[in-house]
Tab-separated table of C-alpha atoms in Angstrom:
chain	number	residue	atom	x	y	z
A	218	MET	CA	-4.344	-25.567	-26.914
A	219	ALA	CA	-3.369	-27.724	-23.951
A	220	LEU	CA	-3.810	-30.875	-26.090
A	221	THR	CA	-1.545	-29.477	-28.807
A	222	TRP	CA	1.187	-28.655	-26.329
A	223	SER	CA	0.886	-32.036	-24.625
A	224	LEU	CA	1.336	-33.796	-27.979
A	225	MET	CA	4.405	-31.643	-28.648
A	226	ALA	CA	5.854	-32.323	-25.194
A	227	PRO	CA	8.041	-35.310	-26.156
A	228	LEU	CA	9.613	-33.219	-28.943
A	229	LEU	CA	10.520	-30.389	-26.572
A	230	VAL	CA	11.935	-32.336	-23.652
A	231	GLY	CA	15.462	-32.474	-25.041
A	232	PRO	CA	17.803	-35.267	-26.106
A	233	ALA	CA	18.529	-36.660	-22.656
A	234	LEU	CA	14.923	-37.197	-21.726
A	235	ALA	CA	13.956	-38.434	-25.167
A	236	SER	CA	16.691	-41.050	-25.063
A	237	GLY	CA	15.274	-42.467	-21.859
A	238	GLU	CA	18.061	-41.602	-19.424
A	239	ALA	CA	17.160	-41.939	-15.760
A	240	ALA	CA	15.310	-38.979	-14.297
A	241	GLY	CA	17.808	-36.761	-12.602
A	242	ASN	CA	17.662	-33.042	-12.557
A	243	LEU	CA	14.717	-32.094	-14.724
A	244	GLY	CA	15.910	-28.519	-15.024
A	245	ALA	CA	19.156	-29.660	-16.662
A	246	GLU	CA	17.277	-31.499	-19.402
A	247	ILE	CA	14.199	-29.398	-20.003
A	248	SER	CA	14.206	-27.383	-23.220
A	249	LEU	CA	14.490	-23.608	-23.071
A	250	LEU	CA	11.372	-23.528	-25.260
A	251	TRP	CA	9.364	-24.178	-22.112
A	252	THR	CA	10.157	-20.680	-20.915
A	253	LEU	CA	7.990	-19.316	-23.751
A	254	PRO	CA	4.690	-19.541	-21.816
A	255	PHE	CA	6.263	-17.469	-19.035
A	256	ALA	CA	7.515	-14.918	-21.565
A	257	GLY	CA	4.065	-14.875	-23.145
A	258	MET	CA	2.459	-14.288	-19.763
A	259	LEU	CA	4.730	-11.318	-19.106
A	260	LEU	CA	4.127	-9.875	-22.575
A	261	SER	CA	0.370	-10.243	-22.107
A	262	ILE	CA	0.539	-8.263	-18.867
A	263	ALA	CA	2.598	-5.619	-20.640
A	264	ILE	CA	0.685	-5.305	-23.917
A	265	LEU	CA	-2.991	-6.175	-23.369
A	266	PRO	CA	-3.754	-3.209	-21.068
A	267	MET	CA	-2.534	-0.918	-23.865
A	268	VAL	CA	-4.249	-2.568	-26.849
A	269	ALA	CA	-7.402	-3.940	-25.188
A	270	GLY	CA	-7.730	-1.907	-22.015
A	271	HIS	CA	-11.503	-2.202	-21.532
A	272	TRP	CA	-11.475	-5.960	-22.147
A	273	TRP	CA	-8.469	-6.410	-19.839
A	274	GLU	CA	-10.209	-4.707	-16.902
A	275	GLU	CA	-12.439	-7.750	-16.398
A	276	HIS	CA	-10.837	-10.087	-13.862
A	277	ARG	CA	-12.299	-13.118	-15.629
A	278	HIS	CA	-10.428	-12.081	-18.761
A	279	GLN	CA	-7.193	-11.746	-16.782
A	280	LEU	CA	-7.799	-15.220	-15.375
A	281	LEU	CA	-8.513	-16.506	-18.883
A	282	VAL	CA	-5.147	-15.208	-20.117
A	283	SER	CA	-3.422	-16.847	-17.150
A	284	ALA	CA	-5.198	-20.123	-17.890
A	285	LEU	CA	-4.258	-20.063	-21.581
A	286	TRP	CA	-0.556	-19.561	-20.885
A	287	ALA	CA	-0.521	-21.986	-17.953
A	288	ALA	CA	-2.319	-24.728	-19.912
A	289	PRO	CA	0.732	-25.922	-21.899
A	290	VAL	CA	2.871	-26.068	-18.757
A	291	LEU	CA	0.181	-28.012	-16.902
A	292	ALA	CA	-0.226	-30.352	-19.879
A	293	TYR	CA	3.531	-30.878	-20.145
A	294	PHE	CA	3.979	-31.646	-16.469
A	295	GLY	CA	0.857	-33.799	-16.488
A	296	TRP	CA	2.291	-35.730	-19.431
A	297	MET	CA	5.552	-36.350	-17.550
A	298	ILE	CA	3.719	-37.493	-14.424
A	299	ALA	CA	1.438	-39.795	-16.440
A	300	THR	CA	4.228	-41.346	-18.513
A	301	GLY	CA	6.801	-41.633	-15.740
A	302	HIS	CA	9.353	-39.323	-17.375
A	303	HIS	CA	10.825	-37.318	-14.491
A	304	ALA	CA	7.498	-37.938	-12.764
A	305	GLU	CA	8.765	-37.255	-9.250
A	306	ALA	CA	10.508	-34.005	-10.211
A	307	ALA	CA	7.528	-32.855	-12.271
A	308	GLU	CA	5.048	-33.623	-9.505
A	309	HIS	CA	7.222	-31.887	-6.916
A	310	GLY	CA	7.659	-28.793	-9.087
A	311	LEU	CA	3.955	-28.530	-9.823
A	312	THR	CA	2.712	-29.118	-6.281
A	313	HIS	CA	5.357	-26.799	-4.835
A	314	ALA	CA	4.275	-23.989	-7.170
A	315	ILE	CA	0.631	-24.490	-6.198
A	316	GLU	CA	1.482	-24.532	-2.493
A	317	GLU	CA	3.553	-21.362	-2.883
A	318	TYR	CA	0.724	-19.669	-4.759
A	319	VAL	CA	-1.799	-20.562	-2.056
A	320	SER	CA	0.523	-19.265	0.668
A	321	PHE	CA	1.304	-16.140	-1.352
A	322	ILE	CA	-2.338	-15.234	-1.943
A	323	ALA	CA	-3.376	-16.130	1.615
A	324	LEU	CA	-0.743	-13.802	3.060
A	325	LEU	CA	-1.298	-10.922	0.634
A	326	GLY	CA	-5.059	-11.345	0.701
A	327	SER	CA	-5.343	-11.383	4.491
A	328	LEU	CA	-3.087	-8.345	4.867
A	329	PHE	CA	-5.035	-6.557	2.121
A	330	VAL	CA	-8.466	-7.297	3.591
A	331	ILE	CA	-7.538	-6.576	7.211
A	332	SER	CA	-5.678	-3.356	6.446
A	333	GLY	CA	-8.700	-2.280	4.390
A	334	GLY	CA	-10.644	-2.322	7.669
A	335	ILE	CA	-8.347	0.329	9.156
A	336	LEU	CA	-9.358	3.805	8.062
A	337	LEU	CA	-6.810	6.529	8.539
A	338	ARG	CA	-9.190	9.465	8.356
A	339	GLY	CA	-8.062	12.942	7.576
A	340	ASP	CA	-6.843	15.007	4.693
A	341	LEU	CA	-3.535	16.696	5.311
A	342	GLU	CA	-2.057	19.392	3.144
A	343	GLY	CA	-0.267	17.786	0.220
A	344	LYS	CA	3.066	19.459	0.921
A	345	PRO	CA	6.409	17.813	0.107
A	346	VAL	CA	7.414	17.453	3.758
A	347	ILE	CA	4.167	15.643	4.614
A	348	ASN	CA	4.399	13.350	1.595
A	349	THR	CA	8.008	12.541	2.453
A	350	ALA	CA	6.961	11.723	6.023
A	351	PHE	CA	4.332	9.289	4.676
A	352	LEU	CA	7.013	7.442	2.708
A	353	ALA	CA	9.486	7.408	5.603
A	354	VAL	CA	6.915	5.993	8.025
A	355	GLY	CA	5.851	3.417	5.444
A	356	ALA	CA	9.426	2.251	4.881
A	357	VAL	CA	9.779	1.591	8.611
A	358	ILE	CA	6.447	-0.093	9.359
A	359	ALA	CA	6.867	-2.324	6.293
A	360	ASN	CA	9.153	-4.358	8.544
A	361	ILE	CA	6.412	-4.782	11.151
A	362	VAL	CA	3.293	-5.523	9.095
A	363	GLY	CA	4.979	-6.450	5.820
A	364	THR	CA	5.222	-4.473	2.607
A	365	THR	CA	1.651	-5.454	1.712
A	366	GLY	CA	0.205	-4.328	5.052
A	367	ALA	CA	2.123	-1.044	5.007
A	368	SER	CA	1.122	-0.379	1.407
A	369	MET	CA	-2.559	-0.954	2.063
A	370	LEU	CA	-2.539	1.114	5.261
A	371	LEU	CA	-0.906	4.195	3.789
A	372	ILE	CA	-1.580	4.361	0.062
A	373	ARG	CA	-5.165	5.608	0.329
A	374	PRO	CA	-4.451	8.368	2.904
A	375	LEU	CA	-1.491	9.495	0.793
A	376	LEU	CA	-3.582	9.598	-2.371
A	377	ARG	CA	-6.362	11.433	-0.534
A	378	THR	CA	-3.879	13.966	0.852
A	379	ASN	CA	-2.791	14.832	-2.692
A	380	SER	CA	-6.182	14.575	-4.390
A	381	GLU	CA	-6.398	18.346	-4.987
A	382	ARG	CA	-2.991	18.512	-6.666
A	383	GLU	CA	-2.429	18.237	-10.402
A	384	TYR	CA	1.176	16.998	-10.670
A	385	VAL	CA	1.091	13.751	-8.719
A	386	LYS	CA	2.196	10.979	-11.084
A	387	HIS	CA	5.504	10.554	-9.249
A	388	ILE	CA	3.935	9.970	-5.822
A	389	PRO	CA	2.642	6.378	-6.301
A	390	LEU	CA	5.908	5.475	-8.062
A	391	PHE	CA	8.101	6.451	-5.123
A	392	PHE	CA	5.576	4.803	-2.806
A	393	ILE	CA	6.069	1.499	-4.642
A	394	PHE	CA	9.848	1.919	-4.541
A	395	LEU	CA	10.083	2.662	-0.821
A	396	VAL	CA	7.055	1.218	0.971
A	397	SER	CA	6.102	-1.734	-1.235
A	398	ASN	CA	9.664	-2.987	-1.707
A	399	ILE	CA	12.911	-1.530	-0.358
A	400	GLY	CA	11.455	-0.657	3.041
A	401	GLY	CA	10.773	-4.295	3.931
A	402	ALA	CA	14.395	-5.476	4.013
A	403	LEU	CA	14.947	-5.504	7.782
A	404	THR	CA	12.849	-8.427	9.063
A	405	PRO	CA	11.537	-11.762	7.757
A	406	ILE	CA	8.029	-10.293	8.085
A	407	GLY	CA	8.959	-7.483	5.727
A	408	ASP	CA	9.235	-9.430	2.479
A	409	PRO	CA	8.588	-13.071	1.455
A	410	PRO	CA	12.208	-13.894	0.421
A	411	LEU	CA	13.477	-13.031	3.888
A	412	PHE	CA	10.725	-15.111	5.442
A	413	LEU	CA	11.842	-18.126	3.410
A	414	GLY	CA	15.369	-17.516	4.656
A	415	TYR	CA	14.076	-17.470	8.225
A	416	LEU	CA	12.290	-20.793	7.695
A	417	ARG	CA	15.569	-22.231	6.416
A	418	GLY	CA	17.587	-21.301	9.458
A	419	VAL	CA	18.598	-17.651	9.101
A	420	PRO	CA	18.183	-16.073	12.580
A	421	PHE	CA	15.186	-13.739	12.840
A	422	PHE	CA	17.254	-10.653	13.673
A	423	TRP	CA	20.075	-11.452	11.221
A	424	THR	CA	18.537	-9.210	8.568
A	425	LEU	CA	18.198	-6.272	10.955
A	426	GLU	CA	21.742	-6.704	12.233
A	427	HIS	CA	23.448	-7.098	8.866
A	428	LEU	CA	21.250	-5.245	6.371
A	429	TRP	CA	20.258	-2.049	8.197
A	430	HIS	CA	23.126	0.060	6.811
A	431	ILE	CA	22.554	-1.176	3.261
A	432	TRP	CA	18.807	-0.553	3.734
A	433	LEU	CA	19.377	2.941	5.087
A	434	PHE	CA	21.354	4.177	2.075
A	435	PRO	CA	18.717	3.748	-0.689
A	436	VAL	CA	15.914	4.736	1.692
A	437	VAL	CA	17.574	8.049	2.561
A	438	VAL	CA	18.659	8.736	-1.024
A	439	LEU	CA	15.172	8.069	-2.400
A	440	LEU	CA	13.491	10.128	0.328
A	441	VAL	CA	15.749	13.085	-0.445
A	442	LEU	CA	15.212	12.651	-4.187
A	443	PHE	CA	11.456	12.419	-3.691
A	444	PHE	CA	11.413	15.579	-1.584
A	445	VAL	CA	13.328	17.485	-4.269
A	446	VAL	CA	11.082	16.214	-7.079
A	447	ASP	CA	7.872	16.769	-5.118
A	448	HIS	CA	8.987	20.254	-4.094
A	449	TRP	CA	9.611	21.098	-7.748
A	450	PHE	CA	6.199	19.815	-8.848
A	451	TYR	CA	4.519	21.498	-5.884
A	452	GLY	CA	5.944	24.806	-7.091
A	453	LYS	CA	4.241	24.244	-10.463
A	454	GLU	CA	0.797	23.751	-8.917
A	455	ASP	CA	-1.844	26.310	-9.801
A	456	ILE	CA	-2.669	28.616	-6.896
A	457	ARG	CA	-6.283	27.389	-7.048
A	458	HIS	CA	-5.188	23.805	-6.438
A	459	ARG	CA	-3.110	24.844	-3.447
A	460	GLN	CA	-5.988	26.868	-2.045
A	461	ALA	CA	-8.432	23.983	-2.511
A	462	ASP	CA	-5.976	21.703	-0.723
A	463	LYS	CA	-5.788	24.074	2.256
A	464	GLU	CA	-9.576	24.351	2.439
A	465	HIS	CA	-10.087	20.591	2.779
A	466	LEU	CA	-7.852	19.871	5.756
A	467	GLU	CA	-8.888	17.302	8.353
A	468	PRO	CA	-6.846	16.010	11.320
A	469	LEU	CA	-5.751	12.380	11.218
A	470	ALA	CA	-7.822	9.840	13.140
A	471	ILE	CA	-8.002	6.042	13.073
A	472	ASP	CA	-11.196	4.003	12.733
A	473	GLY	CA	-11.168	0.216	12.953
A	474	ALA	CA	-8.006	0.207	15.058
A	475	TRP	CA	-8.897	-3.226	16.439
A	476	ASN	CA	-7.811	-4.622	13.070
A	477	PHE	CA	-4.238	-3.993	14.175
A	478	LEU	CA	-4.755	-6.969	16.499
A	479	LEU	CA	-5.736	-9.073	13.496
A	480	LEU	CA	-2.628	-7.919	11.632
A	481	GLY	CA	-0.671	-9.085	14.660
A	482	GLY	CA	-2.503	-12.393	14.350
A	483	VAL	CA	-1.353	-12.739	10.743
A	484	VAL	CA	2.234	-12.082	11.806
A	485	ALA	CA	1.868	-14.654	14.597
A	486	SER	CA	0.452	-17.178	12.122
A	487	VAL	CA	3.459	-16.698	9.877
A	488	LEU	CA	5.856	-17.195	12.782
A	489	LEU	CA	4.126	-19.948	14.736
A	490	LEU	CA	2.186	-22.040	12.216
A	491	SER	CA	4.844	-22.715	9.612
A	492	PRO	CA	4.540	-26.308	8.408
A	493	ASP	CA	7.045	-28.970	9.350
A	494	PRO	CA	8.534	-30.240	6.062
A	495	GLU	CA	8.649	-33.750	7.552
A	496	VAL	CA	4.871	-33.844	8.039
A	497	HIS	CA	2.920	-34.359	4.838
A	498	ASP	CA	-0.622	-33.619	5.895
A	499	PHE	CA	-3.043	-31.192	4.248
A	500	ARG	CA	-4.405	-29.828	7.521
A	501	HIS	CA	-0.919	-29.412	8.923
A	502	TYR	CA	0.459	-27.673	5.856
A	503	TYR	CA	-2.425	-25.249	5.437
A	504	ALA	CA	-2.995	-24.437	9.126
A	505	ARG	CA	-1.144	-21.157	8.591
A	506	GLU	CA	-3.189	-20.231	5.532
A	507	ILE	CA	-6.473	-21.244	7.173
A	508	ALA	CA	-5.640	-19.054	10.178
A	509	MET	CA	-4.875	-16.061	7.955
A	510	VAL	CA	-8.070	-16.484	5.936
A	511	ALA	CA	-10.053	-16.823	9.177
A	512	LEU	CA	-8.561	-13.580	10.490
A	513	ALA	CA	-9.472	-11.828	7.243
A	514	ALA	CA	-13.026	-13.199	7.457
A	515	LEU	CA	-13.271	-11.977	11.051
A	516	SER	CA	-12.218	-8.519	9.906
A	517	VAL	CA	-14.917	-8.468	7.227
A	518	TRP	CA	-17.534	-9.701	9.700
A	519	ARG	CA	-16.762	-7.381	12.599
A	520	THR	CA	-15.616	-4.180	10.880
A	521	ARG	CA	-18.297	-1.586	10.206
A	522	PRO	CA	-19.051	-1.336	6.461
A	523	GLU	CA	-18.671	2.445	6.497
A	524	ILE	CA	-14.994	2.048	7.394
A	525	ARG	CA	-14.285	0.115	4.203
A	526	GLU	CA	-16.468	2.541	2.283
A	527	GLY	CA	-14.350	5.384	3.654
A	528	ASN	CA	-11.294	3.567	2.301
A	529	SER	CA	-12.988	3.165	-1.096
A	530	PHE	CA	-12.204	-0.481	-0.469
A	531	THR	CA	-12.883	-2.993	-3.224
A	532	TYR	CA	-11.610	-6.493	-3.827
A	533	GLY	CA	-10.473	-5.518	-7.315
A	534	PRO	CA	-6.742	-5.160	-6.593
A	535	ILE	CA	-6.371	-8.506	-4.812
A	536	LEU	CA	-8.518	-10.247	-7.448
A	537	GLU	CA	-6.216	-8.868	-10.147
A	538	VAL	CA	-3.148	-10.082	-8.263
A	539	ALA	CA	-4.728	-13.509	-7.720
A	540	ALA	CA	-5.701	-13.872	-11.389
A	541	LEU	CA	-2.357	-12.784	-12.830
A	542	PHE	CA	-0.030	-14.444	-10.341
A	543	CYS	CA	-1.848	-17.743	-10.872
A	544	GLY	CA	-0.458	-17.712	-14.398
A	545	ILE	CA	2.908	-16.344	-13.309
A	546	PHE	CA	3.499	-19.015	-10.654
A	547	LEU	CA	2.587	-21.853	-13.021
A	548	THR	CA	4.381	-20.649	-16.143
A	549	MET	CA	7.569	-19.831	-14.250
A	550	ILE	CA	8.014	-23.464	-13.081
A	551	PRO	CA	10.221	-24.437	-16.061
A	552	ALA	CA	12.183	-21.163	-15.852
A	553	THR	CA	12.862	-21.679	-12.149
A	554	MET	CA	13.905	-25.308	-12.681
A	555	ILE	CA	16.294	-24.331	-15.464
A	556	LEU	CA	17.833	-21.658	-13.274
A	557	GLN	CA	18.265	-24.050	-10.348
A	558	ALA	CA	19.934	-26.663	-12.549
A	559	ARG	CA	22.058	-24.434	-14.766
A	560	GLY	CA	22.674	-21.495	-12.478
A	561	ALA	CA	26.271	-22.542	-11.858
A	562	GLU	CA	26.931	-21.902	-15.547
A	563	LEU	CA	26.483	-18.203	-14.790
A	564	GLY	CA	29.881	-18.223	-13.044
A	565	LEU	CA	28.859	-16.109	-10.052
A	566	THR	CA	31.512	-15.780	-7.328
A	567	GLU	CA	31.384	-12.227	-5.936
A	568	PRO	CA	28.688	-10.580	-3.769
A	569	TRP	CA	28.032	-7.836	-6.326
A	570	GLN	CA	27.433	-10.481	-8.990
A	571	TYR	CA	24.866	-12.228	-6.790
A	572	PHE	CA	23.236	-8.862	-6.038
A	573	TRP	CA	22.671	-8.030	-9.691
A	574	ALA	CA	21.815	-11.567	-10.840
A	575	THR	CA	19.305	-12.063	-8.024
A	576	GLY	CA	17.907	-8.585	-8.541
A	577	ALA	CA	17.574	-8.890	-12.300
A	578	LEU	CA	15.540	-12.083	-12.033
A	579	SER	CA	13.568	-10.805	-9.027
A	580	SER	CA	12.400	-7.962	-11.249
A	581	PHE	CA	10.364	-10.390	-13.356
A	582	LEU	CA	10.234	-13.694	-11.484
A	583	ASP	CA	8.669	-13.884	-8.040
A	584	ASN	CA	11.470	-12.770	-5.728
A	585	ALA	CA	10.905	-15.516	-3.135
A	586	PRO	CA	11.863	-18.557	-5.278
A	587	THR	CA	14.598	-16.462	-6.910
A	588	TYR	CA	16.077	-15.829	-3.464
A	589	VAL	CA	16.016	-19.532	-2.623
A	590	THR	CA	17.570	-20.482	-5.967
A	591	PHE	CA	20.540	-18.149	-5.617
A	592	ALA	CA	20.930	-19.044	-1.952
A	593	ALA	CA	21.228	-22.676	-3.025
A	594	MET	CA	23.925	-21.651	-5.500
A	595	ALA	CA	25.749	-19.711	-2.776
A	596	CYS	CA	25.693	-22.773	-0.529
A	597	GLY	CA	28.073	-24.401	-2.971
A	598	ALA	CA	30.722	-21.861	-1.973
A	599	ILE	CA	31.210	-23.378	1.495
A	600	PRO	CA	31.637	-27.102	2.245
A	601	GLU	CA	29.342	-27.244	5.287
A	602	CYS	CA	26.337	-25.851	3.397
A	603	VAL	CA	24.986	-28.195	0.759
A	604	SER	CA	21.465	-26.905	0.072
A	605	ALA	CA	19.091	-24.003	0.526
A	606	GLU	CA	17.650	-25.833	3.525
A	607	GLN	CA	20.788	-24.883	5.495
A	608	LEU	CA	20.864	-21.111	5.137
A	609	GLY	CA	21.615	-20.789	8.839
A	610	THR	CA	25.009	-22.305	8.064
A	611	LEU	CA	25.408	-19.895	5.164
A	612	SER	CA	24.638	-16.884	7.350
A	613	HIS	CA	27.335	-17.872	9.874
A	614	SER	CA	30.065	-18.439	7.281
A	615	GLU	CA	32.492	-15.627	6.451
A	616	VAL	CA	32.198	-16.290	2.727
A	617	GLY	CA	28.548	-17.295	2.747
A	618	HIS	CA	27.564	-14.319	4.897
A	619	SER	CA	28.547	-11.748	2.268
A	620	LEU	CA	26.813	-13.721	-0.479
A	621	LEU	CA	23.606	-14.036	1.545
A	622	VAL	CA	23.642	-10.295	2.242
A	623	ALA	CA	23.887	-9.597	-1.495
A	624	ILE	CA	21.154	-12.103	-2.355
A	625	SER	CA	18.828	-10.717	0.326
A	626	VAL	CA	19.050	-7.075	-0.696
A	627	GLY	CA	19.028	-7.949	-4.399
A	628	ALA	CA	15.767	-9.878	-4.070
A	629	VAL	CA	14.040	-7.253	-1.913
A	630	PHE	CA	15.337	-4.054	-3.515
A	631	MET	CA	14.910	-5.006	-7.153
A	632	GLY	CA	11.381	-6.274	-6.714
A	633	ALA	CA	10.648	-2.583	-7.329
A	634	ASN	CA	11.940	-2.735	-10.909
A	635	SER	CA	8.635	-3.872	-12.423
A	636	TYR	CA	4.973	-4.181	-11.526
A	637	ILE	CA	5.317	-7.958	-11.205
A	638	GLY	CA	8.481	-7.933	-9.092
A	639	ASN	CA	6.501	-7.957	-5.844
A	640	GLY	CA	2.826	-8.537	-5.053
A	641	PRO	CA	2.010	-5.103	-3.543
A	642	ASN	CA	3.202	-3.311	-6.688
A	643	PHE	CA	0.125	-4.356	-8.650
A	644	MET	CA	-2.157	-3.546	-5.715
A	645	VAL	CA	-0.817	-0.014	-5.364
A	646	ARG	CA	-1.107	0.527	-9.096
A	647	ALA	CA	-4.736	-0.651	-9.110
A	648	ILE	CA	-5.683	1.468	-6.072
A	649	ALA	CA	-4.003	4.552	-7.531
A	650	GLU	CA	-5.898	4.115	-10.793
A	651	GLU	CA	-9.153	3.611	-8.884
A	652	ASN	CA	-8.506	6.983	-7.239
A	653	GLY	CA	-7.919	8.790	-10.519
A	654	TYR	CA	-4.122	8.696	-10.628
A	655	LYS	CA	-2.678	7.975	-14.070
A	656	MET	CA	-0.087	5.226	-13.717
A	657	PRO	CA	2.618	4.328	-16.252
A	658	SER	CA	2.196	1.319	-18.516
A	659	PHE	CA	4.091	-1.898	-17.797
A	660	PHE	CA	7.107	-0.819	-19.848
A	661	GLY	CA	6.693	2.799	-18.835
A	662	TYR	CA	7.049	1.834	-15.195
A	663	ILE	CA	10.179	-0.203	-15.971
A	664	GLY	CA	11.624	2.862	-17.685
A	665	TRP	CA	10.993	5.108	-14.688
A	666	ALA	CA	12.334	2.480	-12.296
A	667	ALA	CA	15.497	2.108	-14.366
A	668	LEU	CA	16.010	5.860	-14.507
A	669	ILE	CA	15.540	6.372	-10.757
A	670	LEU	CA	16.565	3.106	-9.096
A	671	ILE	CA	19.434	1.729	-11.168
A	672	PRO	CA	21.806	4.615	-10.295
A	673	VAL	CA	20.948	4.091	-6.613
A	674	PHE	CA	21.640	0.364	-6.916
A	675	VAL	CA	24.928	1.024	-8.722
A	676	ALA	CA	25.994	3.298	-5.873
A	677	THR	CA	24.885	0.649	-3.359
A	678	THR	CA	27.069	-1.874	-5.176
A	679	PHE	CA	30.232	0.219	-5.027
A	680	ILE	CA	29.709	1.314	-1.422
A	681	TYR	CA	28.737	-2.016	0.159
A	682	LEU	CA	29.244	-4.976	-2.171
A	683	VAL	CA	32.558	-4.542	-3.995
């Protein structure tokens, strides 16, 4: 398959490249046909679990699908590097995607493994007020330990609290909306797009200072909506289920609390070991990732096995994320390049336009590179900001400030629109299914997200961004 695509590569490059013009912006010349592997990857994630569910459950099969769709992109970029056609741009795009993938998995994996060593024991009564409190706490601490850390800390206790109930399908959905996504909009630690902004000069507390009111609106609205929905479903519960829930109560207690120190170490690694872009050295670049992996290994080594057993901890969710996002990161290289080169053709000028454009793509592309791409476009609106490496300048500009606000909340909020919008979404889905919760299909989830979230985002637009 890879050989076939590599032989077709010269036919799909486009007239400018075929005619031998000097390598400029690869994204401006690359054919839209090279977005097909990315579309195929997304369709595979959506369809295969429904038509070949048992086969799809094997992580090696998920990795095989990723490899098959990534192969043509790798062959195409390898062909360009080997022949000298846009070699520098192709090599940069490929290596950057690999570096981002390594950083992405190192961060998510370390947070997943370490938080799995913290057991929040207890089984509270699965009442609406308690469930709502879980979501509210999760939305806040997502800004301290990241959306991944908060998701892994709280999803299992929440599922356990409601294990005796029958009508629970809505609970993991709202958890993904609030804890795995929207909650993490207040600090660079909260969500990867904001961290990239911090690395590019946006002050650490800028997000808290300028996004808190926009963050508060959807959080409060969704908490109220969840309480109403959960209260309605709770009223439908059979009296036997309610009685069983009351008979299995256990006060909350924390085992493995020392892992909180390791979570702090991950946060410190993110803040203090970020690579200097001027230093091109493997050990320098991956010092942050090595530190995070070491902290995760320390957690596995020093945490009592019974704590992870109490969490029903398995590596399945992170292995699924690693297998699928490998294909996503590689196949989205052409799509991201095209967007970077041709994004100006979209004609975006107003904050609300940036909010919806960034959010729409963040729903299906990784939200971190989408954030950077639209931030680079916004830089063109002010003379003193010429690239996404100068977002500090953008954040201090009157015009750029409003655009950066819209881009930030669009990337973070709308990562909740699909399972692949943000890394923790897949993890929560996998953990919920492991615990017997029936989760919607890929398209089913998108339908529920559209029904619940889009009206909230429309209201957010009219209140804050118009």
